[in-house]
Amino acid sequence: MAKVAILGYGTVGSGVYDVLTKNSARVSTSAGEAIEIKYVLDLRDFPGQPVEKVLVHDYEKIVSDPEVSVVVEVMGGLKPSYDFVKRALEAGKSVCTSNKALVAEYGPELLKTAAEHNVLFLFEAAVGGGIPIIRPLRDCLSADRIDRIAGILNGTTNYILTRMEREGSTYGEMLKDAQSLGYAERDPSADVDGWDACRKIAILASIVTGKQVRYQDVPTEGIAQITREDMRYAAEWDMKIKLIAAADFADDGVSCHVAPTMLGRDSQLYYVDDVINGVHVHGDQVGNLLFTGAGAGKYPTASAVACDVVECVRSAGLPKRNLSFAGKAALVPEDETTTAAFIRLPEESLEEARKCLPVLKEIHGVKPGEAGIAVSAVKVGDLKAAAEKLKTVKVLRMA
Ligand code: HSE
C-alpha cells in the first residue's frame, strides 16, 4: 500500500482527494498497488467531513514520516510551497504539483534535487490543467523534433475574448462577468496581463529544449487593450482574436512570446472557445497535433495530479525519469523574430504603409478616418519602427 500526503485541501486538493478515493479501483490497477491518503495538510479544520480523519496542521509530521512516499503540493504560491517541496524531495519523497508558479520559478532546481534523490518531481497539471501535454511532450513525442508550440493556455482570457467577440461587449464588462463567475480573480492581472500563459509556455519550451526558458525573458502582452473595434475588424475578415502563447524552436534558438493574435479558420486554435484551453504542437514527423480540454477546474486539474501520483507509485523501486532543465535556453531577441500582423492606422498613413510594409489586404470603413491592413511576415523590430512612423492605432500579431 503506497502512502500519499496532500498539501492543501482547497479546490484542487479536495479534488485530488476525491479522485484518489472515488476512483481507487482504477487508480490501484494503474499504479500496481493500492494508494492510501495518509495525511492532508491544511490550516483549517473540516469538522464532520471524511478528510477530518487524516487532517494534520503540521508539515513536520508528513516530511518525517518514512511511510509517505508521495507528496502532492496543491497549495499554490511560492511560500511555503517551495520549502515544503524541496524538503520532501530531500527526504526521498516524490512530489506532484499543479503549481505553475513554483515550476516556472524553481523547476530546474527542484528537478535536479529530485534526480539527486532518485525520486520524481512531476507537474502535469501545471500547464493546461486536465489536458495531457507534458507527458505527451516527454514520452509520446520524444522521437520528434518539435518545431512549434502555440496555445491558448489561459481559460479566463479565452472566456473574456470569446464573449467580447460573440456579444460585441467591452473588455471591462466581460472581465466583471468573468469575475462574478469565479473565472477571474479579484486581482485579475496574472490572467489578463498574460503572466499565467507566459509561465506555462516557458515551462513547455523548457521541456522541449531540455534547458530553462526563463518566463521573465518571454515578451508578454495581455488582453486589456483589446477593444470592440479590434473585434469588428477581425470579424470583417472572419477571424478571431485569441491570447496566444507560442514557442518556435530553431537551430539558432527559441522564439517565445505571449500576445493577442488574430487567427483565421485555418488555425486549429480558432475553434477553441470559452474557458477551454488548446495546445497546438507541430512535430517534424508527426505533423500537427491539437490537445484541447479544460485548462482549469477542480476535477480536470485533479485528474492530471492523480495521474502523476499513479506514475510515482508505479515507478517505486525503478530508476526515475525526471525531466531536466539544465542551463539556460538561448532565446532569439523578439525584434529579430518575424510575424504577420494586423495594423489599424490613420487613413493618411496608408500610402506610406504600402511603401514600407508588405501589405496583403486592406479594410476601410470599420471606423471613420482609419484603415486596417494585414501584412505578411516582417521582423518585429521593423514592425515596431514602422508603427511609430505610421502613428498606428493598434498592431496585433496575425497567425
Ligand atoms: N487562471 C488560469 C486560467 C487557471 O484562467 O486558465 C489556472 O492556471
Short mmCIF file of C-alpha atoms and ligand atoms in Angstrom, two decimals:
data_model
loop_
_atom_site.label_atom_id
_atom_site.label_comp_id
_atom_site.label_asym_id
_atom_site.label_seq_id
_atom_site.Cartn_x
_atom_site.Cartn_y
_atom_site.Cartn_z
CA MET A 1 0.00 0.00 0.00
CA ALA A 2 1.53 3.34 -1.10
CA LYS A 3 1.02 6.24 1.29
CA VAL A 4 0.41 9.72 -0.01
CA ALA A 5 0.12 13.16 1.63
CA ILE A 6 -1.77 16.08 0.11
CA LEU A 7 -0.62 19.60 0.99
CA GLY A 8 -3.66 21.87 0.78
CA TYR A 9 -7.35 20.98 0.87
CA GLY A 10 -8.59 23.78 -1.37
CA THR A 11 -10.30 23.32 -4.71
CA VAL A 12 -7.59 21.19 -6.31
CA GLY A 13 -6.52 19.41 -3.10
CA SER A 14 -10.05 18.26 -2.30
CA GLY A 15 -10.38 17.25 -5.96
CA VAL A 16 -7.26 15.06 -5.74
CA TYR A 17 -8.61 13.54 -2.50
CA ASP A 18 -11.91 12.75 -4.25
CA VAL A 19 -10.32 11.30 -7.40
CA LEU A 20 -7.96 9.02 -5.47
CA THR A 21 -10.85 7.93 -3.23
CA LYS A 22 -13.71 7.62 -5.75
CA ASN A 23 -11.58 6.01 -8.46
CA SER A 24 -9.50 3.90 -6.08
CA ALA A 25 -10.04 0.68 -8.05
CA ARG A 26 -8.87 2.20 -11.32
CA VAL A 27 -6.06 4.07 -9.58
CA SER A 28 -4.67 0.99 -7.84
CA THR A 29 -4.85 -1.09 -11.04
CA SER A 30 -2.91 1.63 -12.87
CA ALA A 31 -0.42 2.12 -10.05
CA GLY A 32 0.15 -1.57 -9.40
CA GLU A 33 -0.81 -1.23 -5.75
CA ALA A 34 -3.43 0.46 -3.60
CA ILE A 35 -2.93 4.10 -2.63
CA GLU A 36 -3.83 5.41 0.80
CA ILE A 37 -4.12 9.10 1.58
CA LYS A 38 -2.36 9.11 4.93
CA TYR A 39 -2.35 12.86 5.54
CA VAL A 40 -3.98 16.05 4.28
CA LEU A 41 -2.29 19.24 5.42
CA ASP A 42 -4.38 22.37 5.82
CA LEU A 43 -4.58 25.26 8.25
CA ARG A 44 -8.33 24.82 8.51
CA ASP A 45 -10.45 22.16 10.18
CA PHE A 46 -13.17 20.31 8.31
CA PRO A 47 -15.45 19.08 11.08
CA GLY A 48 -17.73 16.20 10.10
CA GLN A 49 -16.04 15.66 6.73
CA PRO A 50 -14.24 12.37 5.92
CA VAL A 51 -10.98 14.27 5.41
CA GLU A 52 -11.01 15.11 9.14
CA LYS A 53 -9.55 11.67 9.96
CA VAL A 54 -6.34 12.35 8.05
CA LEU A 55 -6.10 16.10 8.55
CA VAL A 56 -2.91 17.50 10.06
CA HIS A 57 -1.76 21.08 10.63
CA ASP A 58 1.94 20.41 10.98
CA TYR A 59 4.10 19.64 7.94
CA GLU A 60 6.80 18.05 10.11
CA LYS A 61 4.52 15.10 10.66
CA ILE A 62 4.46 14.43 6.92
CA VAL A 63 8.05 15.09 5.98
CA SER A 64 9.37 12.99 8.86
CA ASP A 65 7.11 10.01 8.18
CA PRO A 66 9.12 7.40 6.23
CA GLU A 67 5.91 5.67 5.15
CA VAL A 68 4.89 8.62 2.97
CA SER A 69 6.39 8.09 -0.47
CA VAL A 70 4.49 10.73 -2.46
CA VAL A 71 3.68 14.33 -1.54
CA VAL A 72 1.08 16.26 -3.55
CA GLU A 73 1.60 20.03 -3.40
CA VAL A 74 -1.57 21.89 -4.36
CA MET A 75 -1.33 24.95 -2.11
CA GLY A 76 -0.18 27.30 -4.86
CA GLY A 77 2.16 30.28 -4.45
CA LEU A 78 5.83 30.03 -3.60
CA LYS A 79 5.74 30.24 0.18
CA PRO A 80 5.75 27.83 1.87
CA SER A 81 5.32 25.57 -1.17
CA TYR A 82 8.94 25.81 -2.28
CA ASP A 83 10.31 24.85 1.16
CA PHE A 84 7.83 22.03 1.60
CA VAL A 85 8.55 20.59 -1.85
CA LYS A 86 12.31 20.89 -1.52
CA ARG A 87 12.28 19.18 1.87
CA ALA A 88 10.00 16.39 0.64
CA LEU A 89 12.37 15.65 -2.27
CA GLU A 90 15.38 15.74 0.02
CA ALA A 91 13.59 13.32 2.33
CA GLY A 92 13.28 10.85 -0.58
CA LYS A 93 9.62 11.51 -1.38
CA SER A 94 8.36 12.08 -4.91
CA VAL A 95 6.38 15.28 -5.42
CA CYS A 96 3.44 16.03 -7.75
CA THR A 97 2.31 19.61 -8.09
CA SER A 98 -0.18 21.72 -10.04
CA ASN A 99 1.74 24.88 -9.12
CA LYS A 100 2.97 26.55 -12.31
CA ALA A 101 4.48 29.49 -10.42
CA LEU A 102 6.64 27.05 -8.46
CA VAL A 103 7.67 25.13 -11.59
CA ALA A 104 8.38 28.28 -13.61
CA GLU A 105 10.47 29.77 -10.78
CA TYR A 106 12.22 26.75 -9.27
CA GLY A 107 11.74 23.97 -11.84
CA PRO A 108 15.42 23.49 -12.75
CA GLU A 109 16.49 23.31 -9.11
CA LEU A 110 13.66 21.03 -7.98
CA LEU A 111 14.18 18.65 -10.91
CA LYS A 112 17.87 18.46 -10.02
CA THR A 113 17.06 17.78 -6.36
CA ALA A 114 14.60 15.07 -7.40
CA ALA A 115 17.19 13.40 -9.64
CA GLU A 116 19.81 13.53 -6.87
CA HIS A 117 17.47 11.72 -4.50
CA ASN A 118 16.13 9.25 -7.10
CA VAL A 119 12.56 10.49 -6.73
CA LEU A 120 10.17 12.14 -9.17
CA PHE A 121 9.11 15.77 -9.48
CA LEU A 122 6.03 15.81 -11.74
CA PHE A 123 3.76 18.67 -12.74
CA GLU A 124 1.35 17.59 -15.48
CA ALA A 125 -1.41 19.84 -14.08
CA ALA A 126 0.75 22.97 -14.11
CA VAL A 127 0.12 23.54 -17.84
CA GLY A 128 -3.29 23.11 -19.41
CA GLY A 129 -4.96 21.78 -16.23
CA GLY A 130 -6.57 18.49 -17.20
CA ILE A 131 -5.10 18.38 -20.72
CA PRO A 132 -2.30 15.85 -21.04
CA ILE A 133 0.51 17.89 -22.60
CA ILE A 134 3.65 17.47 -20.50
CA ARG A 135 3.60 13.67 -20.63
CA PRO A 136 2.96 13.64 -24.42
CA LEU A 137 5.88 16.02 -24.96
CA ARG A 138 8.12 13.98 -22.66
CA ASP A 139 7.11 10.49 -23.79
CA CYS A 140 4.96 10.24 -26.91
CA LEU A 141 6.84 12.84 -28.95
CA SER A 142 10.32 12.06 -27.69
CA ALA A 143 11.50 10.96 -31.16
CA ASP A 144 10.13 14.03 -32.95
CA ARG A 145 11.82 17.32 -33.43
CA ILE A 146 9.28 19.82 -32.12
CA ASP A 147 9.21 22.92 -34.35
CA ARG A 148 6.43 24.88 -32.74
CA ILE A 149 4.03 25.01 -29.84
CA ALA A 150 1.21 27.56 -29.88
CA GLY A 151 -1.50 27.51 -27.30
CA ILE A 152 -4.48 29.10 -25.71
CA LEU A 153 -3.16 28.43 -22.23
CA ASN A 154 -5.41 30.66 -20.17
CA GLY A 155 -9.11 29.99 -19.81
CA THR A 156 -10.05 33.31 -18.23
CA THR A 157 -8.79 35.39 -21.13
CA ASN A 158 -10.25 32.98 -23.67
CA TYR A 159 -13.62 33.33 -21.96
CA ILE A 160 -13.42 37.14 -21.99
CA LEU A 161 -12.34 37.32 -25.64
CA THR A 162 -14.97 34.79 -26.74
CA ARG A 163 -17.76 36.76 -25.07
CA MET A 164 -16.46 40.06 -26.49
CA GLU A 165 -16.42 38.54 -29.96
CA ARG A 166 -19.89 37.00 -29.69
CA GLU A 167 -21.69 39.87 -27.96
CA GLY A 168 -19.83 42.96 -29.06
CA SER A 169 -19.25 43.79 -25.39
CA THR A 170 -16.26 45.59 -23.92
CA TYR A 171 -13.25 44.10 -22.18
CA GLY A 172 -14.27 45.78 -18.90
CA GLU A 173 -17.80 44.34 -19.00
CA MET A 174 -16.60 40.83 -19.72
CA LEU A 175 -13.86 40.98 -17.10
CA LYS A 176 -16.52 41.81 -14.48
CA ASP A 177 -18.61 38.93 -15.75
CA ALA A 178 -15.64 36.53 -15.57
CA GLN A 179 -15.01 37.69 -12.01
CA SER A 180 -18.63 37.15 -10.98
CA LEU A 181 -18.45 33.59 -12.37
CA GLY A 182 -15.26 32.89 -10.45
CA TYR A 183 -13.06 32.50 -13.55
CA ALA A 184 -11.09 35.68 -12.95
CA GLU A 185 -9.56 36.63 -9.59
CA ARG A 186 -10.40 39.91 -7.90
CA ASP A 187 -6.88 40.96 -8.91
CA PRO A 188 -7.03 39.57 -12.46
CA SER A 189 -3.60 40.71 -13.62
CA ALA A 190 -1.92 37.27 -13.70
CA ASP A 191 -4.51 36.14 -16.23
CA VAL A 192 -5.38 39.27 -18.21
CA ASP A 193 -1.83 40.63 -18.44
CA GLY A 194 -0.64 37.31 -19.83
CA TRP A 195 1.64 36.20 -16.98
CA ASP A 196 -0.16 32.92 -16.39
CA ALA A 197 0.16 31.97 -20.06
CA CYS A 198 3.75 33.21 -20.04
CA ARG A 199 4.75 30.85 -17.23
CA LYS A 200 3.02 27.96 -18.98
CA ILE A 201 4.69 28.49 -22.37
CA ALA A 202 8.04 28.92 -20.60
CA ILE A 203 7.52 25.50 -18.97
CA LEU A 204 6.55 23.85 -22.27
CA ALA A 205 9.51 25.43 -24.09
CA SER A 206 11.83 24.25 -21.30
CA ILE A 207 10.56 20.70 -21.75
CA VAL A 208 11.22 20.79 -25.50
CA THR A 209 14.69 22.31 -25.23
CA GLY A 210 15.74 20.49 -22.05
CA LYS A 211 17.01 23.87 -20.84
CA GLN A 212 15.36 26.57 -18.79
CA VAL A 213 13.36 29.13 -20.74
CA ARG A 214 13.03 31.89 -18.17
CA TYR A 215 9.49 33.20 -18.08
CA GLN A 216 10.90 36.62 -17.22
CA ASP A 217 12.53 36.70 -20.68
CA VAL A 218 9.34 35.92 -22.63
CA PRO A 219 7.84 39.07 -24.24
CA THR A 220 4.34 39.14 -22.84
CA GLU A 221 1.30 41.22 -23.73
CA GLY A 222 -2.17 40.78 -22.24
CA ILE A 223 -5.67 41.44 -23.49
CA ALA A 224 -6.63 44.64 -21.63
CA GLN A 225 -6.04 46.79 -24.73
CA ILE A 226 -8.36 44.75 -26.96
CA THR A 227 -11.39 46.81 -27.97
CA ARG A 228 -14.72 46.27 -29.65
CA GLU A 229 -13.31 47.91 -32.79
CA ASP A 230 -10.48 45.34 -32.89
CA MET A 231 -13.10 42.59 -32.69
CA ARG A 232 -15.10 44.20 -35.50
CA TYR A 233 -12.05 44.31 -37.75
CA ALA A 234 -11.36 40.64 -37.01
CA ALA A 235 -14.98 39.72 -37.76
CA GLU A 236 -14.83 41.53 -41.13
CA TRP A 237 -12.13 39.05 -42.16
CA ASP A 238 -13.91 36.12 -40.48
CA MET A 239 -11.13 35.97 -37.91
CA LYS A 240 -10.97 35.90 -34.10
CA ILE A 241 -8.61 37.41 -31.56
CA LYS A 242 -7.10 34.92 -29.09
CA LEU A 243 -4.38 35.22 -26.47
CA ILE A 244 -1.70 33.00 -27.97
CA ALA A 245 1.39 31.78 -26.16
CA ALA A 246 3.86 30.47 -28.71
CA ALA A 247 7.33 29.00 -28.90
CA ASP A 248 9.24 28.31 -32.12
CA PHE A 249 12.27 26.10 -31.99
CA ALA A 250 15.11 26.58 -34.46
CA ASP A 251 18.83 25.82 -34.53
CA ASP A 252 19.70 29.40 -33.56
CA GLY A 253 17.43 29.43 -30.52
CA VAL A 254 13.89 29.61 -29.23
CA SER A 255 11.48 32.43 -30.07
CA CYS A 256 8.81 32.75 -27.46
CA HIS A 257 6.03 35.23 -26.87
CA VAL A 258 2.55 35.76 -25.44
CA ALA A 259 0.30 38.17 -27.34
CA PRO A 260 -3.27 38.72 -28.54
CA THR A 261 -3.29 37.32 -32.06
CA MET A 262 -5.73 37.40 -34.96
CA LEU A 263 -6.49 33.89 -36.21
CA GLY A 264 -8.44 32.57 -39.18
CA ARG A 265 -10.32 29.33 -39.67
CA ASP A 266 -7.17 27.65 -40.98
CA SER A 267 -5.79 27.70 -37.43
CA GLN A 268 -6.95 24.86 -35.20
CA LEU A 269 -6.92 27.26 -32.27
CA TYR A 270 -9.66 29.36 -33.94
CA TYR A 271 -12.17 26.76 -32.76
CA VAL A 272 -11.04 26.70 -29.11
CA ASP A 273 -13.56 28.95 -27.36
CA ASP A 274 -14.89 29.91 -23.91
CA VAL A 275 -12.79 28.75 -20.94
CA ILE A 276 -11.35 25.84 -22.90
CA ASN A 277 -7.59 25.64 -23.47
CA GLY A 278 -5.91 24.30 -26.58
CA VAL A 279 -2.31 23.49 -27.39
CA HIS A 280 -1.15 23.04 -30.96
CA VAL A 281 2.12 21.14 -31.36
CA HIS A 282 3.96 20.60 -34.61
CA GLY A 283 6.47 17.75 -34.71
CA ASP A 284 8.64 17.13 -37.76
CA GLN A 285 7.48 13.53 -38.04
CA VAL A 286 4.00 13.51 -36.53
CA GLY A 287 2.84 16.79 -38.08
CA ASN A 288 0.09 18.82 -36.42
CA LEU A 289 -1.46 17.83 -33.13
CA LEU A 290 -4.09 19.64 -31.09
CA PHE A 291 -4.58 18.97 -27.41
CA THR A 292 -7.72 20.57 -26.05
CA GLY A 293 -9.89 20.48 -22.94
CA ALA A 294 -10.38 22.01 -19.52
CA GLY A 295 -7.35 24.06 -18.57
CA ALA A 296 -8.54 24.60 -15.02
CA GLY A 297 -11.24 23.47 -12.62
CA LYS A 298 -11.33 21.13 -9.66
CA TYR A 299 -11.66 17.71 -11.27
CA PRO A 300 -9.82 18.24 -14.56
CA THR A 301 -6.82 19.56 -12.63
CA ALA A 302 -7.12 16.83 -10.00
CA SER A 303 -7.24 14.21 -12.77
CA ALA A 304 -3.82 15.33 -14.01
CA VAL A 305 -2.35 15.46 -10.50
CA ALA A 306 -3.72 12.00 -9.66
CA CYS A 307 -2.13 10.61 -12.83
CA ASP A 308 1.23 11.95 -11.62
CA VAL A 309 0.63 10.20 -8.28
CA VAL A 310 -0.01 6.97 -10.16
CA GLU A 311 3.28 7.38 -12.07
CA CYS A 312 5.18 7.96 -8.82
CA VAL A 313 3.72 4.84 -7.21
CA ARG A 314 4.20 2.71 -10.33
CA SER A 315 7.87 3.70 -10.50
CA ALA A 316 8.65 2.55 -6.95
CA GLY A 317 11.97 0.71 -6.98
CA LEU A 318 12.73 1.72 -10.59
CA PRO A 319 15.16 4.37 -11.85
CA LYS A 320 13.31 7.69 -12.07
CA ARG A 321 12.69 9.50 -15.36
CA ASN A 322 12.71 13.17 -14.46
CA LEU A 323 12.75 15.99 -16.94
CA SER A 324 15.83 18.17 -16.79
CA PHE A 325 16.06 21.92 -17.41
CA ALA A 326 19.85 22.16 -17.25
CA GLY A 327 21.31 25.56 -18.16
CA LYS A 328 19.52 28.41 -19.88
CA ALA A 329 18.00 28.15 -23.35
CA ALA A 330 19.13 30.67 -25.96
CA LEU A 331 16.22 32.99 -26.77
CA VAL A 332 16.11 34.84 -30.08
CA PRO A 333 15.58 38.56 -29.30
CA GLU A 334 11.98 39.46 -30.08
CA ASP A 335 12.94 42.20 -32.58
CA GLU A 336 14.77 39.56 -34.66
CA THR A 337 11.73 37.28 -34.88
CA THR A 338 9.16 37.60 -37.63
CA THR A 339 5.38 37.80 -37.55
CA ALA A 340 2.47 38.60 -39.79
CA ALA A 341 0.44 41.47 -38.40
CA PHE A 342 -2.83 43.34 -38.41
CA ILE A 343 -2.49 47.10 -38.16
CA ARG A 344 -5.04 49.84 -37.57
CA LEU A 345 -3.78 53.17 -38.78
CA PRO A 346 -5.00 56.66 -39.80
CA GLU A 347 -6.14 56.82 -43.46
CA GLU A 348 -3.44 59.42 -44.11
CA SER A 349 -0.69 56.90 -43.18
CA LEU A 350 -1.93 54.32 -45.66
CA GLU A 351 0.15 55.49 -48.63
CA GLU A 352 3.32 55.33 -46.57
CA ALA A 353 2.34 51.92 -45.13
CA ARG A 354 2.01 50.50 -48.66
CA LYS A 355 5.59 51.64 -49.36
CA CYS A 356 7.28 50.34 -46.20
CA LEU A 357 5.34 47.18 -45.34
CA PRO A 358 4.31 44.02 -47.26
CA VAL A 359 0.59 44.85 -47.26
CA LEU A 360 -1.59 41.86 -48.17
CA LYS A 361 -5.06 43.32 -47.82
CA GLU A 362 -6.84 46.40 -46.59
CA ILE A 363 -10.12 47.18 -44.93
CA HIS A 364 -11.91 50.52 -44.80
CA GLY A 365 -15.00 51.88 -43.11
CA VAL A 366 -14.95 49.97 -39.83
CA LYS A 367 -14.07 53.20 -38.07
CA PRO A 368 -14.19 56.64 -39.71
CA GLY A 369 -10.77 58.08 -40.54
CA GLU A 370 -8.85 54.86 -40.18
CA ALA A 371 -7.99 51.72 -42.14
CA GLY A 372 -6.96 48.19 -41.25
CA ILE A 373 -4.19 46.37 -43.07
CA ALA A 374 -2.83 42.86 -42.93
CA VAL A 375 0.89 42.50 -43.56
CA SER A 376 2.83 39.33 -44.28
CA ALA A 377 5.78 38.21 -42.17
CA VAL A 378 8.06 41.07 -41.12
CA LYS A 379 10.69 41.38 -38.42
CA VAL A 380 9.16 42.55 -35.15
CA GLY A 381 11.84 45.25 -34.89
CA ASP A 382 10.87 46.62 -38.34
CA LEU A 383 7.21 46.42 -37.40
CA LYS A 384 7.80 48.50 -34.29
CA ALA A 385 9.74 51.11 -36.27
CA ALA A 386 7.01 51.26 -38.93
CA ALA A 387 4.31 51.53 -36.27
CA GLU A 388 5.98 54.58 -34.82
CA LYS A 389 6.40 56.23 -38.21
CA LEU A 390 2.81 55.47 -39.27
CA LYS A 391 1.25 56.59 -35.98
CA THR A 392 -0.67 53.33 -35.81
CA VAL A 393 -3.75 52.92 -33.64
CA LYS A 394 -3.14 49.22 -32.94
CA VAL A 395 -0.76 46.46 -34.01
CA LEU A 396 -1.71 42.83 -33.42
CA ARG A 397 0.06 39.67 -34.41
CA MET A 398 -1.65 37.52 -37.03
CA ALA A 399 -1.32 33.80 -37.46
N1 HSE B 1 -6.25 31.13 -14.09
C1 HSE B 1 -5.95 30.09 -15.02
C2 HSE B 1 -6.83 30.23 -16.26
C3 HSE B 1 -6.17 28.71 -14.47
O1 HSE B 1 -7.67 31.11 -16.31
O2 HSE B 1 -6.65 29.46 -17.19
C4 HSE B 1 -5.03 28.20 -13.69
O3 HSE B 1 -3.87 28.05 -14.47
#
